[in-house]
Amino acid sequence: MKDQLKVFRIIHLALVAGLVVAYFVLGNLSDFSQLKLPTLDNDNMIYLAIPIAAFIISNLMFKMLVSKIDNALSLKEKIVPYQSASIVRYAIIEGAAFLILILKPELIVFGLLLIVYLALLMPTEYRIKRDLQILD
């Protein structure tokens, strides 16, 4: 379990680090004026829906994929489908963050919130056991 968790954490860290680097390079985060909360008007509301939809869809997809994992399998056998479900979740969040960065850079703050959320989803042994409903 420890070796699989280490690989899983490296994958997660690479996704988060790549997103952070992209935001620094493409989003010009060295200029702190980018981090102010933009004024929201009717044109921006569609772009505000992107992070909200990503949050909801990623969690629904994750729960659906985790629920399909066979309970008869051992923890080591459950890790691979769990990892796949998590990567789907990460991809949806990462894709939404890139969409915001590319389509509407003025709303970069919402993309940063997605990056923080993605970073908080770091895989831990406790989180895996909780999501798989394995009680010790």
PDB file of C-alpha atoms in Angstrom:
ATOM      1  CA  MET A   1       0.000   0.000   0.000  1.00  0.00           C
ATOM      2  CA  LYS A   2       2.801   2.434   0.871  1.00  0.00           C
ATOM      3  CA  ASP A   3       4.486   2.057  -2.547  1.00  0.00           C
ATOM      4  CA  GLN A   4       1.211   2.520  -4.408  1.00  0.00           C
ATOM      5  CA  LEU A   5       0.388   5.548  -2.278  1.00  0.00           C
ATOM      6  CA  LYS A   6       3.800   7.053  -3.024  1.00  0.00           C
ATOM      7  CA  VAL A   7       3.233   6.727  -6.783  1.00  0.00           C
ATOM      8  CA  PHE A   8      -0.281   8.131  -6.388  1.00  0.00           C
ATOM      9  CA  ARG A   9       1.062  11.149  -4.489  1.00  0.00           C
ATOM     10  CA  ILE A  10       3.683  11.783  -7.170  1.00  0.00           C
ATOM     11  CA  ILE A  11       0.976  11.790  -9.852  1.00  0.00           C
ATOM     12  CA  HIS A  12      -1.107  14.214  -7.797  1.00  0.00           C
ATOM     13  CA  LEU A  13       1.865  16.476  -7.086  1.00  0.00           C
ATOM     14  CA  ALA A  14       2.813  16.544 -10.781  1.00  0.00           C
ATOM     15  CA  LEU A  15      -0.709  17.608 -11.766  1.00  0.00           C
ATOM     16  CA  VAL A  16      -0.825  20.367  -9.168  1.00  0.00           C
ATOM     17  CA  ALA A  17       2.714  21.557  -9.933  1.00  0.00           C
ATOM     18  CA  GLY A  18       2.022  21.659 -13.671  1.00  0.00           C
ATOM     19  CA  LEU A  19      -1.083  23.714 -13.102  1.00  0.00           C
ATOM     20  CA  VAL A  20       0.732  26.120 -10.787  1.00  0.00           C
ATOM     21  CA  VAL A  21       3.552  26.586 -13.311  1.00  0.00           C
ATOM     22  CA  ALA A  22       1.034  27.196 -16.100  1.00  0.00           C
ATOM     23  CA  TYR A  23      -0.714  29.826 -14.001  1.00  0.00           C
ATOM     24  CA  PHE A  24       2.574  31.577 -13.226  1.00  0.00           C
ATOM     25  CA  VAL A  25       3.670  31.572 -16.863  1.00  0.00           C
ATOM     26  CA  LEU A  26       0.394  32.116 -18.717  1.00  0.00           C
ATOM     27  CA  GLY A  27      -1.497  33.936 -15.989  1.00  0.00           C
ATOM     28  CA  ASN A  28       1.322  36.312 -15.128  1.00  0.00           C
ATOM     29  CA  LEU A  29       0.890  35.787 -11.392  1.00  0.00           C
ATOM     30  CA  SER A  30       4.035  37.748 -10.649  1.00  0.00           C
ATOM     31  CA  ASP A  31       1.779  40.786 -11.037  1.00  0.00           C
ATOM     32  CA  PHE A  32      -0.385  40.776  -7.902  1.00  0.00           C
ATOM     33  CA  SER A  33      -2.990  43.032  -9.478  1.00  0.00           C
ATOM     34  CA  GLN A  34      -4.264  39.888 -11.210  1.00  0.00           C
ATOM     35  CA  LEU A  35      -5.412  38.534  -7.862  1.00  0.00           C
ATOM     36  CA  LYS A  36      -8.095  41.118  -7.186  1.00  0.00           C
ATOM     37  CA  LEU A  37     -11.686  39.951  -7.243  1.00  0.00           C
ATOM     38  CA  PRO A  38     -13.181  41.015 -10.577  1.00  0.00           C
ATOM     39  CA  THR A  39     -16.515  42.697 -10.965  1.00  0.00           C
ATOM     40  CA  LEU A  40     -19.079  40.139 -11.985  1.00  0.00           C
ATOM     41  CA  ASP A  41     -21.537  41.046 -14.686  1.00  0.00           C
ATOM     42  CA  ASN A  42     -23.789  39.011 -16.953  1.00  0.00           C
ATOM     43  CA  ASP A  43     -20.946  38.247 -19.349  1.00  0.00           C
ATOM     44  CA  ASN A  44     -18.799  36.772 -16.578  1.00  0.00           C
ATOM     45  CA  MET A  45     -21.505  34.573 -15.067  1.00  0.00           C
ATOM     46  CA  ILE A  46     -20.947  31.854 -17.660  1.00  0.00           C
ATOM     47  CA  TYR A  47     -17.279  31.701 -16.681  1.00  0.00           C
ATOM     48  CA  LEU A  48     -18.219  31.585 -13.018  1.00  0.00           C
ATOM     49  CA  ALA A  49     -20.229  28.455 -13.767  1.00  0.00           C
ATOM     50  CA  ILE A  50     -17.081  26.642 -14.957  1.00  0.00           C
ATOM     51  CA  PRO A  51     -15.490  26.080 -11.519  1.00  0.00           C
ATOM     52  CA  ILE A  52     -18.847  25.319  -9.922  1.00  0.00           C
ATOM     53  CA  ALA A  53     -19.677  22.756 -12.609  1.00  0.00           C
ATOM     54  CA  ALA A  54     -16.178  21.263 -12.366  1.00  0.00           C
ATOM     55  CA  PHE A  55     -16.549  20.837  -8.610  1.00  0.00           C
ATOM     56  CA  ILE A  56     -19.943  19.169  -8.883  1.00  0.00           C
ATOM     57  CA  ILE A  57     -19.209  16.994 -11.922  1.00  0.00           C
ATOM     58  CA  SER A  58     -15.812  15.844 -10.630  1.00  0.00           C
ATOM     59  CA  ASN A  59     -17.285  14.753  -7.313  1.00  0.00           C
ATOM     60  CA  LEU A  60     -20.235  13.006  -8.953  1.00  0.00           C
ATOM     61  CA  MET A  61     -17.984  11.151 -11.393  1.00  0.00           C
ATOM     62  CA  PHE A  62     -15.603  10.185  -8.609  1.00  0.00           C
ATOM     63  CA  LYS A  63     -18.385   8.826  -6.406  1.00  0.00           C
ATOM     64  CA  MET A  64     -19.916   6.949  -9.318  1.00  0.00           C
ATOM     65  CA  LEU A  65     -16.612   5.307 -10.252  1.00  0.00           C
ATOM     66  CA  VAL A  66     -15.742   4.469  -6.633  1.00  0.00           C
ATOM     67  CA  SER A  67     -19.172   2.906  -6.092  1.00  0.00           C
ATOM     68  CA  LYS A  68     -18.468   0.496  -8.961  1.00  0.00           C
ATOM     69  CA  ILE A  69     -15.399  -0.930  -7.199  1.00  0.00           C
ATOM     70  CA  ASP A  70     -16.065  -4.499  -6.068  1.00  0.00           C
ATOM     71  CA  ASN A  71     -16.148  -4.751  -2.267  1.00  0.00           C
ATOM     72  CA  ALA A  72     -14.874  -8.340  -2.403  1.00  0.00           C
ATOM     73  CA  LEU A  73     -11.455  -7.156  -3.567  1.00  0.00           C
ATOM     74  CA  SER A  74      -8.609  -6.570  -1.153  1.00  0.00           C
ATOM     75  CA  LEU A  75      -7.381  -3.055  -0.420  1.00  0.00           C
ATOM     76  CA  LYS A  76      -4.390  -3.481  -2.757  1.00  0.00           C
ATOM     77  CA  GLU A  77      -6.690  -4.565  -5.578  1.00  0.00           C
ATOM     78  CA  LYS A  78      -9.037  -1.633  -4.952  1.00  0.00           C
ATOM     79  CA  ILE A  79      -6.244   0.935  -5.220  1.00  0.00           C
ATOM     80  CA  VAL A  80      -5.967   0.784  -9.031  1.00  0.00           C
ATOM     81  CA  PRO A  81      -9.653   1.547  -9.780  1.00  0.00           C
ATOM     82  CA  TYR A  82      -9.630   4.112  -6.970  1.00  0.00           C
ATOM     83  CA  GLN A  83      -6.601   5.766  -8.520  1.00  0.00           C
ATOM     84  CA  SER A  84      -8.351   5.847 -11.897  1.00  0.00           C
ATOM     85  CA  ALA A  85     -11.430   7.455 -10.338  1.00  0.00           C
ATOM     86  CA  SER A  86      -9.243  10.045  -8.627  1.00  0.00           C
ATOM     87  CA  ILE A  87      -7.399  10.854 -11.840  1.00  0.00           C
ATOM     88  CA  VAL A  88     -10.738  11.441 -13.577  1.00  0.00           C
ATOM     89  CA  ARG A  89     -11.645  13.809 -10.749  1.00  0.00           C
ATOM     90  CA  TYR A  90      -8.308  15.606 -10.996  1.00  0.00           C
ATOM     91  CA  ALA A  91      -8.576  15.900 -14.792  1.00  0.00           C
ATOM     92  CA  ILE A  92     -11.971  17.579 -14.627  1.00  0.00           C
ATOM     93  CA  ILE A  93     -10.751  20.109 -12.069  1.00  0.00           C
ATOM     94  CA  GLU A  94      -7.515  20.722 -13.959  1.00  0.00           C
ATOM     95  CA  GLY A  95      -9.370  21.136 -17.237  1.00  0.00           C
ATOM     96  CA  ALA A  96     -11.696  23.711 -15.700  1.00  0.00           C
ATOM     97  CA  ALA A  97      -8.748  25.638 -14.274  1.00  0.00           C
ATOM     98  CA  PHE A  98      -7.105  25.704 -17.705  1.00  0.00           C
ATOM     99  CA  LEU A  99     -10.375  26.783 -19.321  1.00  0.00           C
ATOM    100  CA  ILE A 100     -10.620  29.752 -16.996  1.00  0.00           C
ATOM    101  CA  LEU A 101      -6.984  30.653 -17.594  1.00  0.00           C
ATOM    102  CA  ILE A 102      -7.317  30.518 -21.373  1.00  0.00           C
ATOM    103  CA  LEU A 103     -10.860  31.820 -21.911  1.00  0.00           C
ATOM    104  CA  LYS A 104     -11.116  34.505 -19.239  1.00  0.00           C
ATOM    105  CA  PRO A 105      -7.787  35.380 -17.568  1.00  0.00           C
ATOM    106  CA  GLU A 106      -9.480  38.214 -15.680  1.00  0.00           C
ATOM    107  CA  LEU A 107     -11.183  35.564 -13.518  1.00  0.00           C
ATOM    108  CA  ILE A 108      -7.900  33.926 -12.561  1.00  0.00           C
ATOM    109  CA  VAL A 109      -8.924  33.991  -8.890  1.00  0.00           C
ATOM    110  CA  PHE A 110     -11.517  31.280  -9.538  1.00  0.00           C
ATOM    111  CA  GLY A 111      -8.889  29.157 -11.238  1.00  0.00           C
ATOM    112  CA  LEU A 112      -6.653  29.578  -8.221  1.00  0.00           C
ATOM    113  CA  LEU A 113      -9.486  28.348  -6.014  1.00  0.00           C
ATOM    114  CA  LEU A 114      -9.669  25.231  -8.166  1.00  0.00           C
ATOM    115  CA  ILE A 115      -5.921  24.723  -7.771  1.00  0.00           C
ATOM    116  CA  VAL A 116      -6.231  25.017  -3.991  1.00  0.00           C
ATOM    117  CA  TYR A 117      -9.089  22.507  -4.021  1.00  0.00           C
ATOM    118  CA  LEU A 118      -7.057  20.136  -6.183  1.00  0.00           C
ATOM    119  CA  ALA A 119      -4.103  20.450  -3.811  1.00  0.00           C
ATOM    120  CA  LEU A 120      -6.374  19.655  -0.858  1.00  0.00           C
ATOM    121  CA  LEU A 121      -7.409  16.410  -2.568  1.00  0.00           C
ATOM    122  CA  MET A 122      -3.944  14.986  -1.915  1.00  0.00           C
ATOM    123  CA  PRO A 123      -4.247  11.222  -1.520  1.00  0.00           C
ATOM    124  CA  THR A 124      -3.673   9.851   1.961  1.00  0.00           C
ATOM    125  CA  GLU A 125      -4.151   6.398   3.361  1.00  0.00           C
ATOM    126  CA  TYR A 126      -6.979   7.643   5.568  1.00  0.00           C
ATOM    127  CA  ARG A 127      -8.780   9.321   2.646  1.00  0.00           C
ATOM    128  CA  ILE A 128      -8.498   6.187   0.517  1.00  0.00           C
ATOM    129  CA  LYS A 129      -9.869   3.965   3.266  1.00  0.00           C
ATOM    130  CA  ARG A 130     -12.650   6.442   4.000  1.00  0.00           C
ATOM    131  CA  ASP A 131     -13.681   6.728   0.359  1.00  0.00           C
ATOM    132  CA  LEU A 132     -13.580   2.955  -0.068  1.00  0.00           C
ATOM    133  CA  GLN A 133     -15.478   2.522   3.220  1.00  0.00           C
ATOM    134  CA  ILE A 134     -12.856   0.247   4.724  1.00  0.00           C
ATOM    135  CA  LEU A 135     -13.056   0.433   8.474  1.00  0.00           C
ATOM    136  CA  ASP A 136     -10.157  -0.804  10.568  1.00  0.00           C
TER     137      ASP A 136
END
